[in-house]
Tab-separated table of C-alpha atoms and ligand atoms in Angstrom:
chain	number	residue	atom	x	y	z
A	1	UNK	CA	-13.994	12.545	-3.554
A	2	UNK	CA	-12.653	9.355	-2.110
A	3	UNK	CA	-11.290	8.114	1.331
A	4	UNK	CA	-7.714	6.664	0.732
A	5	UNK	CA	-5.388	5.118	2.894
A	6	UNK	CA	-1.490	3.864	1.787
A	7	UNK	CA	0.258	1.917	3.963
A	8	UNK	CA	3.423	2.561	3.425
A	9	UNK	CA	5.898	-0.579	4.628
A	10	UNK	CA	9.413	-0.440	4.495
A	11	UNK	CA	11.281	0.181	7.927
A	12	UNK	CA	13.802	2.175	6.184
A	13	UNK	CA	13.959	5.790	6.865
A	14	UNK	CA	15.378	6.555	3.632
A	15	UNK	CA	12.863	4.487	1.809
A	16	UNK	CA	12.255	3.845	-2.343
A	17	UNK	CA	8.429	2.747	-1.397
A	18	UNK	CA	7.733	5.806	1.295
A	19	UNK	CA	8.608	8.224	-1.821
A	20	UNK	CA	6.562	6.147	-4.099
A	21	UNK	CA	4.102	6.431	-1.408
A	22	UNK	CA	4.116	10.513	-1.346
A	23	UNK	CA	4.537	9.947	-5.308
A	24	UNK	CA	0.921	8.107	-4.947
A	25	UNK	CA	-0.145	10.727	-1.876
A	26	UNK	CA	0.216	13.670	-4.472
A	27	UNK	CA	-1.444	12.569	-7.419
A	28	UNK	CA	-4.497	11.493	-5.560
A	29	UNK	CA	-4.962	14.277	-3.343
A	30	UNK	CA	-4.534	16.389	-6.953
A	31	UNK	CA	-7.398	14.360	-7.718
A	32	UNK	CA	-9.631	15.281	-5.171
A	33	UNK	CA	-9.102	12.995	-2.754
A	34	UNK	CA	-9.021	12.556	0.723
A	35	UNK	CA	-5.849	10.750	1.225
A	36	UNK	CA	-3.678	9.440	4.639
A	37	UNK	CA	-0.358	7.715	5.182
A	38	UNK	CA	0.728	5.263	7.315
A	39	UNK	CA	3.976	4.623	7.742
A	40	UNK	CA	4.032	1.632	9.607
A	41	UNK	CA	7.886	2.448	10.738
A	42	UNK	CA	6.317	5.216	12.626
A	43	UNK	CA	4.164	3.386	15.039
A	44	UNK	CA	5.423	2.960	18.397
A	45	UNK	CA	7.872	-0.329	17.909
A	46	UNK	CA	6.763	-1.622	21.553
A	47	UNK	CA	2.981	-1.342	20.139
A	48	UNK	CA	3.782	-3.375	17.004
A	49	UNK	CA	6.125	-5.918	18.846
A	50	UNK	CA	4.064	-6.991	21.928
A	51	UNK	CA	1.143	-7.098	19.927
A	52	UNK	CA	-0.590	-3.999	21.816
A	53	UNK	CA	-4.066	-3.923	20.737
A	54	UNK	CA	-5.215	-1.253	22.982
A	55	UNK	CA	-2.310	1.550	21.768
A	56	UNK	CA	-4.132	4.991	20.978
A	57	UNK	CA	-1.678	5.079	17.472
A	58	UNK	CA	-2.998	1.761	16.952
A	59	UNK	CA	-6.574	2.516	17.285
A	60	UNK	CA	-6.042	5.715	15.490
A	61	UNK	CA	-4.658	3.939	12.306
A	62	UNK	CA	-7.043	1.417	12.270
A	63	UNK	CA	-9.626	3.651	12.150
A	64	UNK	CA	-7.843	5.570	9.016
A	65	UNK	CA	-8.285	1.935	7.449
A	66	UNK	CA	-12.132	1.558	8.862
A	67	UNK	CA	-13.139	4.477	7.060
A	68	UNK	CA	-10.888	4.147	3.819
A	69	UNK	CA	-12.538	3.051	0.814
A	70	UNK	CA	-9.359	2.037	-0.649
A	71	UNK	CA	-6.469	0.922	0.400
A	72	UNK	CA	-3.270	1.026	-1.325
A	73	UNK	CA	-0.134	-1.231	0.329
A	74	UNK	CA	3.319	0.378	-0.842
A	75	UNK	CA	6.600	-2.221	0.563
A	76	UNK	CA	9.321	-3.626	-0.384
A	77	UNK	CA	10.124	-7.586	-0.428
A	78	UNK	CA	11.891	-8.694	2.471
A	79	UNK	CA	13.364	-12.020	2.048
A	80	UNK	CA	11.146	-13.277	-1.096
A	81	UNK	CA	8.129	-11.934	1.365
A	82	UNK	CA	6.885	-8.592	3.320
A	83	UNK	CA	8.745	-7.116	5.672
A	84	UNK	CA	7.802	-8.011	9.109
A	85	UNK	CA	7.231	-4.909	10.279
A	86	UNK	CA	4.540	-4.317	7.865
A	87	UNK	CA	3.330	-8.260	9.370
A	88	UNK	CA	2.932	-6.652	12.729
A	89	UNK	CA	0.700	-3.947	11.787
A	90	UNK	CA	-1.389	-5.930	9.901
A	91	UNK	CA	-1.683	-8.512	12.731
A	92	UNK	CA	-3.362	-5.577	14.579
A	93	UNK	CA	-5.907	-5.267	12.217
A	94	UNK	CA	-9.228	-6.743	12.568
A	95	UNK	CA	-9.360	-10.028	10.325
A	96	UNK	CA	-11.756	-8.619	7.810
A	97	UNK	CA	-10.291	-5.068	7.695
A	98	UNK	CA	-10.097	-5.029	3.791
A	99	UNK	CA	-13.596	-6.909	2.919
A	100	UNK	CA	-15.008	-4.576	0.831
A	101	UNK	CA	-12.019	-2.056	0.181
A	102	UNK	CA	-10.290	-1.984	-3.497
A	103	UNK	CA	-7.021	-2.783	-2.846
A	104	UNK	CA	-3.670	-2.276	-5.091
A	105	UNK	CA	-0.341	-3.675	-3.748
A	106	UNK	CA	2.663	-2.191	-5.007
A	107	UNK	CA	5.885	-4.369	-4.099
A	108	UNK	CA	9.440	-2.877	-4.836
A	109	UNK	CA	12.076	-5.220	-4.832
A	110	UNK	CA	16.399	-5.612	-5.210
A	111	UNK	CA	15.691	-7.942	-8.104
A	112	UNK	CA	12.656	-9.510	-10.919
A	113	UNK	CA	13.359	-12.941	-9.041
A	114	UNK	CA	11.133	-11.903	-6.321
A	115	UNK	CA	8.327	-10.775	-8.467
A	116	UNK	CA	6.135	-13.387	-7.826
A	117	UNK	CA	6.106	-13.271	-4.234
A	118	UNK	CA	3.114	-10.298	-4.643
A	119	UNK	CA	1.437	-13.376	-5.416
A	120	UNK	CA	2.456	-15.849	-3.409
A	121	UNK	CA	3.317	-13.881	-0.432
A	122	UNK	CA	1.335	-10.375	0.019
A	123	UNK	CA	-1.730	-11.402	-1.619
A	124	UNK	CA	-2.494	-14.394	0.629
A	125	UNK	CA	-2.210	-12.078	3.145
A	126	UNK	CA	-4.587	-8.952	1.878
A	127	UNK	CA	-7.129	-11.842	1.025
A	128	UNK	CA	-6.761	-13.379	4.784
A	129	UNK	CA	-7.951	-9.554	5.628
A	130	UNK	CA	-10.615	-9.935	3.701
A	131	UNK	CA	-9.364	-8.043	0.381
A	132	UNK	CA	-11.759	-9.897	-2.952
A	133	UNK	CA	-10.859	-6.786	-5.238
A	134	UNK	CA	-8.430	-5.426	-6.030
A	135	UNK	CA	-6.428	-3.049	-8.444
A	136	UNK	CA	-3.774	-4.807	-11.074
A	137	UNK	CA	-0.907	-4.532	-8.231
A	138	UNK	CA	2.685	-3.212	-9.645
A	139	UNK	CA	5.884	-4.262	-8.952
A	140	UNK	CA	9.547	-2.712	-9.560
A	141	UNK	CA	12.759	-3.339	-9.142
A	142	UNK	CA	15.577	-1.147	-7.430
A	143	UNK	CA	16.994	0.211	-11.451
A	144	UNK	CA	13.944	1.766	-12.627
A	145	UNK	CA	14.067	4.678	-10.236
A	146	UNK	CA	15.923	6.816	-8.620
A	147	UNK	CA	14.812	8.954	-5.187
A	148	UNK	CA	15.952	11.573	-3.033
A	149	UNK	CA	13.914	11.742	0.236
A	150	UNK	CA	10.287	12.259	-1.241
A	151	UNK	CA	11.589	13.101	-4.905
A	152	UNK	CA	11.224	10.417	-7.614
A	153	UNK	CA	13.200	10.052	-10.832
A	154	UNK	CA	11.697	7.337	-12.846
A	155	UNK	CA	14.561	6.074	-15.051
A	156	UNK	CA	11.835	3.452	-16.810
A	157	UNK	CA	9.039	5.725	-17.758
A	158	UNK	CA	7.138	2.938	-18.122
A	159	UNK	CA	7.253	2.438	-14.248
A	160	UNK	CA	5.737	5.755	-13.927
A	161	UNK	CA	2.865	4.961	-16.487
A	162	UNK	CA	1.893	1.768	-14.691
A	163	UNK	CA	1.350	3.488	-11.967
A	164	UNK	CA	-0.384	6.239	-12.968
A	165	UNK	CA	-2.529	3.784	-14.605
A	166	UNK	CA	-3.399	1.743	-12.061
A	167	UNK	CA	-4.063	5.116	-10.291
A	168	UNK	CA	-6.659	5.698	-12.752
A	169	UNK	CA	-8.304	2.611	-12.685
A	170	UNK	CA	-8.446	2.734	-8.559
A	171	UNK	CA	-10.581	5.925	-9.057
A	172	UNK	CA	-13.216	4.605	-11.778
A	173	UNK	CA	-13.630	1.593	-9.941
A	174	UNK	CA	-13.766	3.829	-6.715
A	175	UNK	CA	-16.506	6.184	-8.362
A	176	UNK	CA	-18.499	3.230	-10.238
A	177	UNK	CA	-19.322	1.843	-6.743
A	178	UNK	CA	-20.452	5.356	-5.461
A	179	UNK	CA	-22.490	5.474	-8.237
A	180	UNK	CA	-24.060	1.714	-7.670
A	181	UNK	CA	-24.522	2.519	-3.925
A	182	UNK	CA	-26.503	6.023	-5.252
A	183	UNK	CA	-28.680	3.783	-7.440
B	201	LIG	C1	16.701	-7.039	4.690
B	201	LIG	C2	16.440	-6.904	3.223
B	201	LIG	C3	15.957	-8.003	2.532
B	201	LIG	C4	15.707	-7.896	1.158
B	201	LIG	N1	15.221	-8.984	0.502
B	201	LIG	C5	14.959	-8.908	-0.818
B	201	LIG	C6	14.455	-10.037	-1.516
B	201	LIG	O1	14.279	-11.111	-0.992
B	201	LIG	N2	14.175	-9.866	-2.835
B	201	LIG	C7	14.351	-8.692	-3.504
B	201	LIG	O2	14.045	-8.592	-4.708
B	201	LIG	N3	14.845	-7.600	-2.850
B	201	LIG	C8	15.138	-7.675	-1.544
B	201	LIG	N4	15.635	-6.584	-0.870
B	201	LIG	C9	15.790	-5.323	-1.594
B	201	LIG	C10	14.617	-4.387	-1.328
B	201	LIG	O3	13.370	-5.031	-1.509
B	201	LIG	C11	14.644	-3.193	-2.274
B	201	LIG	O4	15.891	-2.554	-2.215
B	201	LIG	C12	13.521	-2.216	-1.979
B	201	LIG	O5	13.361	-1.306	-3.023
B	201	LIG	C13	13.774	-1.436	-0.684
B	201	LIG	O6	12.685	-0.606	-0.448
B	201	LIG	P1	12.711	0.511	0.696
B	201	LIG	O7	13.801	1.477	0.279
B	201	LIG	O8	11.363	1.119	0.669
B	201	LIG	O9	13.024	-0.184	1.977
B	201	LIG	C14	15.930	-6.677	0.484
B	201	LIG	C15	16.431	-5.574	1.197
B	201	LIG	C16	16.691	-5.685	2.542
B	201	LIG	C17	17.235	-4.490	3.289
């Protein structure tokens, strides 16, 4: 059994990346996993916006993040980057917060135009946090799937394989490093 946090980005309350979120929530935690959520959009705003290190939510999901040996980062792309709100959490977060955590990115986005700013935009920003491995990250656009609150419809079943996929490959890498910190 693993320790999992997603951090789920968008500020949306009706969100395409918090129901891929539960989507990734459910088939972990049917897995065996130990697995929490943050929603950044949930935080106390005033908390994220004057920068207030000190909040008890704050402390309390940066702890979920301490003690997560993965961490999986579910947003969409804001302006060919990450929303800001997901920014202002992360600018909470200690600067090495991911050093030694296996992270995989998943980016959803209006159009493939935007596809490369997982790479030019998010990942700069994991690796400032210390992130050196990570899971193949995915990204998808608005057409391949369909949601209604927490329910996903994949209309591109390939969507759904890719993640499931990369699911799989979080968890070996996950239980190959339990097994070399055994040995
Ligand atoms: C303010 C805003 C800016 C956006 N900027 C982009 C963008 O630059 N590139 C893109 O591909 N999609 C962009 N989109 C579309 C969203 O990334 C896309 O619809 C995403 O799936 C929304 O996810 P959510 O429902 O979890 O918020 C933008 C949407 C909004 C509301």
């Amino acid at each position: 059994m693993s320790n999992i946090v997603i951090i789920s980005g968008s500020p949306s309350t009706l969100s395409r990346s918090s129901a891929i979120s539960a989507f990734l929530e459910s088939i972990l935690i049917k897995e065996g996993n130990q697995v929490s959520t943050i929603t950044v959009r949930n935080l106390p705003p005033e908390d994220l916006i004057y920068a207030n290190f000190n909040s008890p939510a704050i402390q309390q999901a940066k702890l979920l993040v301490e003690q997560a040996e993965a961490v999986i980062i579910v947003s969409p792309v804001y302006k060919a980057s990450y929303p800001g709100v997901l920014k202002t959490f992360l600018d909470l977060l200690p600067e090495k917060s991911l050093e030694g955590k296996i992270v995989f990115p998943v980016a959803t986005g209006g159009t493939y135009a935007h596809l490369l700013s997982l790479e030019y935009s998010f990942k700069p920003l994991f690796s400032v946090l210390g992130a050196r491995e990570s899971v193949e990250s995915v990204y998808m656009v608005d057409s391949q799937l369909t949601y209604s609150g927490q329910e996903i419809t994949f209309v591109d079943s390939e969507i759904e394989q890719r993640l499931k996929s990369a699911i799989g490959q979080l968890l070996e890498r996950l239980q190959r490093k339990e097994l070399q910190e055994i040995r």
